[in-house]
Amino acid sequence: MEDYPVEENVPRRRFLELLLGATSALILGLIGIPLTGYAVSPALKGEKAEWVKVGPIKDLRPGEPVKLNFSYKKVDGWVEETANAYIWALNRDGKNYIAYDSHCTHLGCAYRWNKEQNHFLCPCHDGIFDVDGKVLGGPPPRPLDRYETKVENGELFIGRLLRGGKSA
Ligand code: FES
């Protein structure tokens, strides 16, 4: 049996430990920095509202909600795609416009405007809202959600979704 002096193995062991530590740090750096950037980058973009054009206001008659279909750029982390959606737009008085989110505030079903009854009707559980989005009947716990709106060059734009008057 060979007999190595213990003192001679210590520098080699120490060197291997340092090499292993440096290699681990290098690998963690190579993988960790891009992963951290991937995870954090969308958050750093903040809550900047992007205005989305939903349609011309010339077709909106005062007091009569209209379903407006539109497309928008959907960003989810690094993934960007074009998505389709719709709102119920209301020309209040020729100057003020309301954009209702298309989901019922009970369990998110699609609702529609019932022109004959002059109210919005959600078929899932018979939720009813008036033209201003207030609950008239059924289980919905709050009025219809709205988007921020603005009009530019005859086009209606929507911004952030407001739930109960607050940012969603
Ligand atoms: S989802 Fe609309 S009333 Fe229930």
PDB file of C-alpha atoms in Angstrom, residues 17-167:
ATOM      1  CA  GLU A  17     -12.313  22.660  -5.060  1.00  0.00           C
ATOM      2  CA  LEU A  18     -11.519  26.090  -6.493  1.00  0.00           C
ATOM      3  CA  LEU A  19     -11.833  24.781 -10.046  1.00  0.00           C
ATOM      4  CA  LEU A  20     -15.195  23.159  -9.247  1.00  0.00           C
ATOM      5  CA  GLY A  21     -16.426  26.352  -7.572  1.00  0.00           C
ATOM      6  CA  ALA A  22     -15.336  28.537 -10.486  1.00  0.00           C
ATOM      7  CA  THR A  23     -16.956  26.175 -13.022  1.00  0.00           C
ATOM      8  CA  SER A  24     -20.216  26.137 -11.050  1.00  0.00           C
ATOM      9  CA  ALA A  25     -20.249  29.927 -10.835  1.00  0.00           C
ATOM     10  CA  LEU A  26     -19.613  30.189 -14.576  1.00  0.00           C
ATOM     11  CA  ILE A  27     -22.455  27.764 -15.406  1.00  0.00           C
ATOM     12  CA  LEU A  28     -24.844  29.521 -13.015  1.00  0.00           C
ATOM     13  CA  GLY A  29     -23.935  32.851 -14.576  1.00  0.00           C
ATOM     14  CA  LEU A  30     -24.433  31.580 -18.117  1.00  0.00           C
ATOM     15  CA  ILE A  31     -27.846  30.095 -17.314  1.00  0.00           C
ATOM     16  CA  GLY A  32     -29.049  32.294 -14.475  1.00  0.00           C
ATOM     17  CA  ILE A  33     -28.573  35.758 -15.965  1.00  0.00           C
ATOM     18  CA  PRO A  34     -30.653  35.132 -19.108  1.00  0.00           C
ATOM     19  CA  LEU A  35     -33.325  33.308 -17.075  1.00  0.00           C
ATOM     20  CA  THR A  36     -33.531  36.164 -14.600  1.00  0.00           C
ATOM     21  CA  GLY A  37     -33.800  38.648 -17.446  1.00  0.00           C
ATOM     22  CA  TYR A  38     -36.547  36.537 -19.040  1.00  0.00           C
ATOM     23  CA  ALA A  39     -38.519  36.438 -15.809  1.00  0.00           C
ATOM     24  CA  VAL A  40     -38.047  40.051 -14.775  1.00  0.00           C
ATOM     25  CA  SER A  41     -38.089  41.889 -18.101  1.00  0.00           C
ATOM     26  CA  PRO A  42     -41.875  41.933 -18.602  1.00  0.00           C
ATOM     27  CA  ALA A  43     -42.329  43.224 -15.066  1.00  0.00           C
ATOM     28  CA  LEU A  44     -39.895  46.050 -15.733  1.00  0.00           C
ATOM     29  CA  LYS A  45     -42.019  47.195 -18.625  1.00  0.00           C
ATOM     30  CA  GLY A  46     -44.506  48.387 -16.011  1.00  0.00           C
ATOM     31  CA  GLU A  47     -48.205  49.006 -16.233  1.00  0.00           C
ATOM     32  CA  LYS A  48     -48.041  51.407 -19.150  1.00  0.00           C
ATOM     33  CA  ALA A  49     -51.480  51.445 -20.708  1.00  0.00           C
ATOM     34  CA  GLU A  50     -51.565  50.705 -24.407  1.00  0.00           C
ATOM     35  CA  TRP A  51     -54.455  52.230 -26.290  1.00  0.00           C
ATOM     36  CA  VAL A  52     -56.213  49.889 -28.671  1.00  0.00           C
ATOM     37  CA  LYS A  53     -58.343  51.159 -31.557  1.00  0.00           C
ATOM     38  CA  VAL A  54     -61.743  49.458 -31.478  1.00  0.00           C
ATOM     39  CA  GLY A  55     -63.674  51.248 -34.204  1.00  0.00           C
ATOM     40  CA  PRO A  56     -65.150  54.447 -35.611  1.00  0.00           C
ATOM     41  CA  ILE A  57     -67.597  56.429 -33.498  1.00  0.00           C
ATOM     42  CA  LYS A  58     -69.663  57.528 -36.507  1.00  0.00           C
ATOM     43  CA  ASP A  59     -71.673  54.283 -36.337  1.00  0.00           C
ATOM     44  CA  LEU A  60     -72.532  54.681 -32.645  1.00  0.00           C
ATOM     45  CA  ARG A  61     -75.964  56.182 -32.099  1.00  0.00           C
ATOM     46  CA  PRO A  62     -76.537  57.836 -28.712  1.00  0.00           C
ATOM     47  CA  GLY A  63     -77.993  55.514 -26.076  1.00  0.00           C
ATOM     48  CA  GLU A  64     -77.713  52.328 -28.133  1.00  0.00           C
ATOM     49  CA  PRO A  65     -74.911  49.866 -27.235  1.00  0.00           C
ATOM     50  CA  VAL A  66     -73.068  48.333 -30.188  1.00  0.00           C
ATOM     51  CA  LYS A  67     -70.819  45.292 -30.246  1.00  0.00           C
ATOM     52  CA  LEU A  68     -67.412  46.239 -31.658  1.00  0.00           C
ATOM     53  CA  ASN A  69     -65.006  43.511 -32.744  1.00  0.00           C
ATOM     54  CA  PHE A  70     -61.333  44.371 -32.832  1.00  0.00           C
ATOM     55  CA  SER A  71     -57.856  42.859 -32.958  1.00  0.00           C
ATOM     56  CA  TYR A  72     -54.960  43.736 -30.739  1.00  0.00           C
ATOM     57  CA  LYS A  73     -51.369  42.751 -30.083  1.00  0.00           C
ATOM     58  CA  LYS A  74     -51.231  40.428 -27.079  1.00  0.00           C
ATOM     59  CA  VAL A  75     -47.889  40.249 -25.270  1.00  0.00           C
ATOM     60  CA  ASP A  76     -47.254  37.408 -22.821  1.00  0.00           C
ATOM     61  CA  GLY A  77     -43.643  37.527 -21.674  1.00  0.00           C
ATOM     62  CA  TRP A  78     -41.641  37.167 -24.895  1.00  0.00           C
ATOM     63  CA  VAL A  79     -44.598  35.850 -26.900  1.00  0.00           C
ATOM     64  CA  GLU A  80     -46.464  38.319 -29.104  1.00  0.00           C
ATOM     65  CA  GLU A  81     -49.575  37.387 -31.037  1.00  0.00           C
ATOM     66  CA  THR A  82     -52.642  38.976 -32.555  1.00  0.00           C
ATOM     67  CA  ALA A  83     -55.813  38.293 -30.595  1.00  0.00           C
ATOM     68  CA  ASN A  84     -59.449  39.041 -31.370  1.00  0.00           C
ATOM     69  CA  ALA A  85     -61.905  40.439 -28.857  1.00  0.00           C
ATOM     70  CA  TYR A  86     -64.950  42.658 -28.622  1.00  0.00           C
ATOM     71  CA  ILE A  87     -66.484  45.246 -26.348  1.00  0.00           C
ATOM     72  CA  TRP A  88     -69.929  46.747 -26.017  1.00  0.00           C
ATOM     73  CA  ALA A  89     -69.535  50.411 -26.908  1.00  0.00           C
ATOM     74  CA  LEU A  90     -72.019  53.054 -25.852  1.00  0.00           C
ATOM     75  CA  ASN A  91     -72.284  56.556 -27.207  1.00  0.00           C
ATOM     76  CA  ARG A  92     -73.671  58.253 -24.112  1.00  0.00           C
ATOM     77  CA  ASP A  93     -74.469  61.687 -25.506  1.00  0.00           C
ATOM     78  CA  GLY A  94     -72.317  62.324 -28.565  1.00  0.00           C
ATOM     79  CA  LYS A  95     -69.391  63.399 -26.388  1.00  0.00           C
ATOM     80  CA  ASN A  96     -68.906  60.652 -23.812  1.00  0.00           C
ATOM     81  CA  TYR A  97     -68.262  57.042 -24.762  1.00  0.00           C
ATOM     82  CA  ILE A  98     -68.327  53.918 -22.612  1.00  0.00           C
ATOM     83  CA  ALA A  99     -66.592  50.644 -23.458  1.00  0.00           C
ATOM     84  CA  TYR A 100     -67.898  47.673 -21.492  1.00  0.00           C
ATOM     85  CA  ASP A 101     -65.813  44.546 -21.086  1.00  0.00           C
ATOM     86  CA  SER A 102     -67.574  41.667 -22.851  1.00  0.00           C
ATOM     87  CA  HIS A 103     -67.622  39.397 -19.782  1.00  0.00           C
ATOM     88  CA  CYS A 104     -70.407  39.251 -17.227  1.00  0.00           C
ATOM     89  CA  THR A 105     -69.210  40.213 -13.748  1.00  0.00           C
ATOM     90  CA  HIS A 106     -70.748  37.079 -12.239  1.00  0.00           C
ATOM     91  CA  LEU A 107     -68.816  34.193 -13.789  1.00  0.00           C
ATOM     92  CA  GLY A 108     -67.543  35.733 -16.991  1.00  0.00           C
ATOM     93  CA  CYS A 109     -70.121  34.596 -19.543  1.00  0.00           C
ATOM     94  CA  ALA A 110     -70.697  36.585 -22.709  1.00  0.00           C
ATOM     95  CA  TYR A 111     -73.781  38.772 -22.469  1.00  0.00           C
ATOM     96  CA  ARG A 112     -75.674  40.710 -25.140  1.00  0.00           C
ATOM     97  CA  TRP A 113     -77.740  43.830 -25.595  1.00  0.00           C
ATOM     98  CA  ASN A 114     -81.479  43.161 -25.691  1.00  0.00           C
ATOM     99  CA  LYS A 115     -82.854  46.071 -27.696  1.00  0.00           C
ATOM    100  CA  GLU A 116     -86.507  45.230 -27.048  1.00  0.00           C
ATOM    101  CA  GLN A 117     -86.056  45.088 -23.272  1.00  0.00           C
ATOM    102  CA  ASN A 118     -83.505  47.918 -23.259  1.00  0.00           C
ATOM    103  CA  HIS A 119     -81.008  46.054 -21.094  1.00  0.00           C
ATOM    104  CA  PHE A 120     -78.014  43.736 -21.245  1.00  0.00           C
ATOM    105  CA  LEU A 121     -78.856  40.101 -20.615  1.00  0.00           C
ATOM    106  CA  CYS A 122     -76.447  37.365 -19.542  1.00  0.00           C
ATOM    107  CA  PRO A 123     -77.951  33.981 -20.477  1.00  0.00           C
ATOM    108  CA  CYS A 124     -75.871  31.903 -18.051  1.00  0.00           C
ATOM    109  CA  HIS A 125     -77.761  32.825 -14.860  1.00  0.00           C
ATOM    110  CA  ASP A 126     -80.131  35.541 -16.103  1.00  0.00           C
ATOM    111  CA  GLY A 127     -77.970  38.457 -15.026  1.00  0.00           C
ATOM    112  CA  ILE A 128     -79.443  41.763 -16.163  1.00  0.00           C
ATOM    113  CA  PHE A 129     -77.693  45.146 -16.470  1.00  0.00           C
ATOM    114  CA  ASP A 130     -79.077  48.495 -17.532  1.00  0.00           C
ATOM    115  CA  VAL A 131     -77.571  50.592 -20.314  1.00  0.00           C
ATOM    116  CA  ASP A 132     -75.187  52.174 -17.771  1.00  0.00           C
ATOM    117  CA  GLY A 133     -73.955  48.736 -16.718  1.00  0.00           C
ATOM    118  CA  LYS A 134     -75.721  48.716 -13.335  1.00  0.00           C
ATOM    119  CA  VAL A 135     -77.084  45.397 -12.081  1.00  0.00           C
ATOM    120  CA  LEU A 136     -80.853  45.156 -12.446  1.00  0.00           C
ATOM    121  CA  GLY A 137     -81.252  41.493 -11.580  1.00  0.00           C
ATOM    122  CA  GLY A 138     -79.630  38.100 -11.129  1.00  0.00           C
ATOM    123  CA  PRO A 139     -76.423  37.137  -9.329  1.00  0.00           C
ATOM    124  CA  PRO A 140     -73.789  39.558 -10.766  1.00  0.00           C
ATOM    125  CA  PRO A 141     -72.030  41.142  -7.765  1.00  0.00           C
ATOM    126  CA  ARG A 142     -71.093  44.438  -9.441  1.00  0.00           C
ATOM    127  CA  PRO A 143     -71.793  46.581 -12.498  1.00  0.00           C
ATOM    128  CA  LEU A 144     -70.239  45.781 -15.866  1.00  0.00           C
ATOM    129  CA  ASP A 145     -66.514  46.412 -16.040  1.00  0.00           C
ATOM    130  CA  ARG A 146     -65.369  49.258 -18.278  1.00  0.00           C
ATOM    131  CA  TYR A 147     -62.251  50.246 -20.135  1.00  0.00           C
ATOM    132  CA  GLU A 148     -60.746  53.687 -20.141  1.00  0.00           C
ATOM    133  CA  THR A 149     -61.728  55.362 -23.398  1.00  0.00           C
ATOM    134  CA  LYS A 150     -60.567  58.167 -25.618  1.00  0.00           C
ATOM    135  CA  VAL A 151     -61.535  59.389 -29.077  1.00  0.00           C
ATOM    136  CA  GLU A 152     -58.993  60.443 -31.669  1.00  0.00           C
ATOM    137  CA  ASN A 153     -59.685  61.282 -35.308  1.00  0.00           C
ATOM    138  CA  GLY A 154     -63.156  59.794 -35.090  1.00  0.00           C
ATOM    139  CA  GLU A 155     -61.927  56.476 -33.678  1.00  0.00           C
ATOM    140  CA  LEU A 156     -62.708  55.016 -30.265  1.00  0.00           C
ATOM    141  CA  PHE A 157     -59.728  53.692 -28.299  1.00  0.00           C
ATOM    142  CA  ILE A 158     -59.734  51.629 -25.107  1.00  0.00           C
ATOM    143  CA  GLY A 159     -57.052  51.568 -22.422  1.00  0.00           C
ATOM    144  CA  ARG A 160     -56.877  49.916 -19.026  1.00  0.00           C
ATOM    145  CA  LEU A 161     -59.694  47.751 -17.730  1.00  0.00           C
ATOM    146  CA  LEU A 162     -61.410  49.292 -14.719  1.00  0.00           C
ATOM    147  CA  ARG A 163     -63.150  46.974 -12.278  1.00  0.00           C
ATOM    148  CA  GLY A 164     -65.589  48.782 -10.054  1.00  0.00           C
ATOM    149  CA  GLY A 165     -64.008  52.070 -11.169  1.00  0.00           C
ATOM    150  CA  LYS A 166     -60.472  50.922 -10.275  1.00  0.00           C
ATOM    151  CA  SER A 167     -57.627  49.581 -12.387  1.00  0.00           C
TER     152      SER A 167
END
